Amino acid sequence: MSQDHSHTALIWKVFGILSVITIVEVGFGIWKPEFLFLTQLFGTSILNWIFLILTLVKAYYIVWYFMHLADEKRNFKVSIVLPLVVLIPYLAALLLIEGGYLYRVLSPWVNWSY
């Protein structure tokens, strides 16, 4: 098997994985099951956590394979991935906490349904 053929197979495999994840996300967005949407976990619904995790998995595949991070040296990979592993969960937690706070504080004055 040639080098080009193995890369083509890998690209199709990653494309398939990204397609399945996207289909699952769209399916959950359309279906929006109540037990996932109404159950709270760490300040937001389980459905939001599923979307967040699936989006991070998609971002990993895009960066690792399509942006060729898998072919780089170890130190470069660590310098790219380590800040993201720390900053993305921090930012997500910050947004969820502050968003929940704003909702609780502003809800007496804002009509959230249009």
Coordinates of N, CA and C in Angstrom, one line a residue:
M1 N 0.9 -1.2 0.0 CA 0.0 0.0 0.0 C 0.9 1.2 0.0
S2 N 0.6 2.2 -0.8 CA 1.4 3.4 -0.9 C 1.1 4.4 0.1
Q3 N 2.0 5.4 0.3 CA 1.8 6.4 1.3 C 0.5 7.2 1.0
D4 N 0.3 7.5 -0.3 CA -0.9 8.3 -0.7 C -2.2 7.6 -0.4
H5 N -2.2 6.3 -0.6 CA -3.4 5.5 -0.4 C -3.7 5.5 1.1
S6 N -2.7 5.3 2.0 CA -2.9 5.3 3.4 C -3.5 6.6 3.9
H7 N -2.9 7.7 3.4 CA -3.4 9.1 3.8 C -4.9 9.3 3.3
T8 N -5.2 8.8 2.1 CA -6.5 8.9 1.6 C -7.5 8.1 2.5
A9 N -7.1 6.9 2.9 CA -8.0 6.1 3.7 C -8.2 6.8 5.1
L10 N -7.1 7.4 5.6 CA -7.2 8.1 6.9 C -8.1 9.3 6.8
I11 N -8.0 10.1 5.7 CA -8.9 11.2 5.5 C -10.3 10.8 5.4
W12 N -10.6 9.7 4.7 CA -12.0 9.2 4.6 C -12.5 8.7 6.0
K13 N -11.6 8.1 6.8 CA -12.0 7.6 8.1 C -12.3 8.8 9.0
V14 N -11.5 9.8 9.0 CA -11.7 11.0 9.8 C -13.0 11.7 9.3
F15 N -13.2 11.8 8.0 CA -14.4 12.4 7.5 C -15.6 11.6 8.0
G16 N -15.6 10.3 8.0 CA -16.7 9.5 8.5 C -17.0 9.8 9.9
I17 N -15.9 9.9 10.7 CA -16.1 10.1 12.2 C -16.7 11.5 12.4
L18 N -16.2 12.5 11.7 CA -16.8 13.9 11.8 C -18.2 13.9 11.3
S19 N -18.5 13.2 10.3 CA -19.9 13.1 9.8 C -20.8 12.5 10.8
V20 N -20.4 11.4 11.4 CA -21.3 10.7 12.4 C -21.5 11.7 13.6
I21 N -20.4 12.3 14.1 CA -20.6 13.2 15.2 C -21.5 14.4 14.9
T22 N -21.4 14.9 13.7 CA -22.3 16.0 13.2 C -23.7 15.6 13.1
I23 N -23.9 14.4 12.6 CA -25.3 13.8 12.5 C -25.9 13.6 13.9
V24 N -25.1 13.1 14.8 CA -25.6 13.0 16.2 C -26.0 14.3 16.8
E25 N -25.1 15.3 16.6 CA -25.4 16.7 17.1 C -26.7 17.3 16.5
V26 N -26.8 17.2 15.2 CA -28.0 17.7 14.5 C -29.2 16.9 15.0
G27 N -29.1 15.6 15.1 CA -30.2 14.8 15.6 C -30.7 15.2 17.0
F28 N -29.7 15.4 17.9 CA -30.0 15.8 19.3 C -30.6 17.2 19.3
G29 N -30.1 18.1 18.3 CA -30.7 19.4 18.3 C -32.1 19.5 17.8
I30 N -32.4 18.6 16.9 CA -33.8 18.5 16.4 C -34.7 17.8 17.4
W31 N -34.3 16.6 17.9 CA -35.1 15.8 18.7 C -35.2 16.4 20.1
K32 N -34.1 16.9 20.7 CA -34.0 17.5 22.0 C -34.8 16.8 23.1
P33 N -34.3 15.6 23.4 CA -35.0 14.7 24.4 C -35.1 15.4 25.8
E34 N -36.3 15.3 26.3 CA -36.6 16.1 27.6 C -35.7 15.6 28.7
F35 N -35.4 14.3 28.8 CA -34.6 13.8 30.0 C -33.1 14.4 29.9
L36 N -32.7 14.7 28.7 CA -31.3 15.3 28.6 C -31.4 16.8 28.7
F37 N -32.5 17.4 28.2 CA -32.6 18.8 28.2 C -33.0 19.4 29.5
L38 N -33.8 18.7 30.3 CA -34.3 19.2 31.6 C -33.4 18.8 32.8
T39 N -32.5 17.8 32.6 CA -31.7 17.3 33.7 C -30.5 18.2 33.8
Q40 N -30.3 18.8 35.0 CA -29.1 19.7 35.2 C -27.9 19.0 35.7
L41 N -26.8 19.3 35.2 CA -25.5 18.8 35.7 C -24.4 19.9 35.6
F42 N -23.9 20.3 36.8 CA -22.9 21.3 36.9 C -23.4 22.6 36.2
G43 N -24.6 23.0 36.5 CA -25.1 24.3 36.1 C -25.7 24.4 34.7
T44 N -25.7 23.3 33.9 CA -26.4 23.3 32.6 C -27.0 22.0 32.4
S45 N -27.7 21.8 31.3 CA -28.4 20.6 31.0 C -27.3 19.5 30.4
I46 N -27.7 18.3 30.6 CA -26.8 17.2 30.1 C -26.7 17.3 28.6
L47 N -27.7 17.8 27.9 CA -27.7 18.0 26.4 C -26.6 19.0 26.1
N48 N -26.5 20.1 26.8 CA -25.4 21.1 26.5 C -24.1 20.4 26.7
W49 N -23.9 19.6 27.8 CA -22.6 18.9 28.0 C -22.3 18.0 26.8
I50 N -23.3 17.3 26.3 CA -23.1 16.4 25.2 C -22.6 17.2 24.0
F51 N -23.3 18.4 23.7 CA -22.9 19.2 22.6 C -21.4 19.7 22.8
L52 N -21.1 20.1 24.0 CA -19.8 20.6 24.3 C -18.7 19.6 24.1
I53 N -19.0 18.4 24.5 CA -18.0 17.3 24.4 C -17.8 16.9 22.9
L54 N -18.9 16.7 22.2 CA -18.9 16.4 20.8 C -18.2 17.4 20.0
T55 N -18.4 18.7 20.3 CA -17.7 19.8 19.6 C -16.2 19.7 19.9
L56 N -15.8 19.4 21.1 CA -14.4 19.3 21.4 C -13.7 18.1 20.7
V57 N -14.5 17.0 20.6 CA -14.0 15.8 19.8 C -13.8 16.2 18.3
K58 N -14.8 16.9 17.8 CA -14.6 17.3 16.4 C -13.4 18.3 16.2
A59 N -13.2 19.2 17.1 CA -12.1 20.1 17.1 C -10.8 19.3 17.1
Y60 N -10.7 18.3 18.0 CA -9.5 17.5 18.1 C -9.2 16.9 16.7
Y61 N -10.2 16.2 16.1 CA -10.0 15.5 14.8 C -9.5 16.5 13.7
I62 N -10.2 17.7 13.7 CA -9.8 18.7 12.7 C -8.4 19.1 12.9
V63 N -8.0 19.5 14.1 CA -6.7 20.0 14.3 C -5.6 18.9 14.2
W64 N -5.9 17.7 14.7 CA -4.9 16.6 14.7 C -4.6 16.1 13.3
Y65 N -5.7 16.0 12.5 CA -5.5 15.3 11.2 C -5.5 16.3 10.0
F66 N -6.4 17.2 10.0 CA -6.5 18.1 8.8 C -5.5 19.3 8.9
M67 N -5.1 19.7 10.1 CA -4.1 20.7 10.3 C -2.8 20.1 10.6
H68 N -2.7 18.8 10.4 CA -1.4 18.0 10.4 C -0.6 18.1 11.8
L69 N -1.3 18.3 12.9 CA -0.6 18.4 14.1 C -0.1 17.0 14.5
A70 N -0.7 15.9 14.0 CA -0.2 14.6 14.3 C 1.2 14.3 13.8
D71 N 1.6 15.0 12.8 CA 2.9 14.8 12.1 C 4.0 15.7 12.8
E72 N 3.7 16.5 13.7 CA 4.7 17.5 14.3 C 5.5 16.8 15.4
K73 N 6.5 17.5 15.9 CA 7.3 17.0 17.0 C 6.5 17.1 18.3
R74 N 6.9 16.3 19.3 CA 6.2 16.2 20.5 C 6.1 17.5 21.3
N75 N 7.2 18.3 21.4 CA 7.2 19.5 22.1 C 6.2 20.5 21.5
F76 N 6.1 20.6 20.2 CA 5.2 21.5 19.5 C 3.8 21.0 19.8
K77 N 3.5 19.7 19.7 CA 2.2 19.2 20.1 C 1.8 19.6 21.5
V78 N 2.7 19.4 22.4 CA 2.4 19.8 23.8 C 2.1 21.3 24.0
S79 N 2.9 22.1 23.3 CA 2.8 23.5 23.4 C 1.4 24.0 22.8
I80 N 0.9 23.3 21.9 CA -0.4 23.6 21.3 C -1.6 23.1 22.2
V81 N -1.5 21.8 22.5 CA -2.6 21.1 23.2 C -2.7 21.4 24.7
L82 N -1.6 21.6 25.4 CA -1.7 21.8 26.8 C -2.5 23.1 27.2
P83 N -2.2 24.2 26.6 CA -3.0 25.4 26.9 C -4.5 25.2 26.6
L84 N -4.8 24.5 25.5 CA -6.2 24.3 25.2 C -6.9 23.4 26.2
V85 N -6.1 22.4 26.7 CA -6.7 21.4 27.7 C -7.0 22.2 29.0
V86 N -6.2 23.2 29.3 CA -6.5 24.0 30.5 C -7.5 25.1 30.2
L87 N -7.4 25.8 29.1 CA -8.2 27.0 28.9 C -9.6 26.7 28.4
I88 N -9.8 25.7 27.6 CA -11.1 25.5 27.1 C -12.1 25.1 28.3
P89 N -11.7 24.1 29.2 CA -12.6 23.8 30.3 C -12.8 25.0 31.2
Y90 N -11.8 25.8 31.4 CA -11.9 27.0 32.2 C -12.9 28.0 31.6
L91 N -12.8 28.3 30.3 CA -13.7 29.2 29.6 C -15.1 28.6 29.6
A92 N -15.2 27.3 29.4 CA -16.6 26.7 29.4 C -17.2 26.9 30.7
A93 N -16.5 26.6 31.8 CA -17.0 26.7 33.2 C -17.4 28.2 33.5
L94 N -16.5 29.1 33.1 CA -16.8 30.5 33.3 C -18.0 31.0 32.6
L95 N -18.2 30.6 31.3 CA -19.4 30.9 30.6 C -20.7 30.4 31.2
L96 N -20.6 29.1 31.6 CA -21.8 28.5 32.2 C -22.1 29.1 33.5
I97 N -21.1 29.3 34.4 CA -21.4 29.9 35.7 C -22.0 31.4 35.5
E98 N -21.3 32.2 34.7 CA -21.7 33.6 34.6 C -23.0 33.7 33.8
G99 N -23.3 32.8 32.8 CA -24.5 32.8 32.1 C -25.7 32.4 33.0
G100 N -25.5 31.4 33.9 CA -26.5 31.1 34.9 C -26.8 32.2 35.9
Y101 N -25.7 32.9 36.3 CA -25.9 34.0 37.2 C -26.7 35.2 36.5
L102 N -26.3 35.5 35.3 CA -27.0 36.6 34.6 C -28.5 36.2 34.4
Y103 N -28.8 34.9 34.1 CA -30.2 34.5 33.9 C -30.9 34.7 35.2
R104 N -30.3 34.2 36.4 CA -31.0 34.3 37.7 C -31.2 35.8 38.0
V105 N -30.2 36.6 37.8 CA -30.3 38.0 38.2 C -31.3 38.8 37.3
L106 N -31.2 38.6 36.0 CA -32.1 39.4 35.1 C -33.5 38.8 34.8
S107 N -33.7 37.6 35.2 CA -35.0 37.0 34.9 C -36.2 37.7 35.4
P108 N -36.2 38.4 36.6 CA -37.4 39.2 36.9 C -37.7 40.4 36.0
W109 N -36.7 40.8 35.2 CA -36.9 42.0 34.4 C -36.9 41.7 32.9
V110 N -36.6 40.5 32.5 CA -36.5 40.2 31.1 C -37.5 39.1 30.7
N111 N -38.2 39.3 29.6 CA -39.1 38.2 29.1 C -38.2 37.3 28.2
W112 N -37.9 36.1 28.6 CA -37.0 35.3 27.8 C -37.7 34.6 26.7
S113 N -39.0 34.6 26.7 CA -39.7 33.9 25.6 C -40.2 35.0 24.6
Y114 N -40.0 34.8 23.3 CA -40.4 35.8 22.3 C -41.5 35.2 21.5

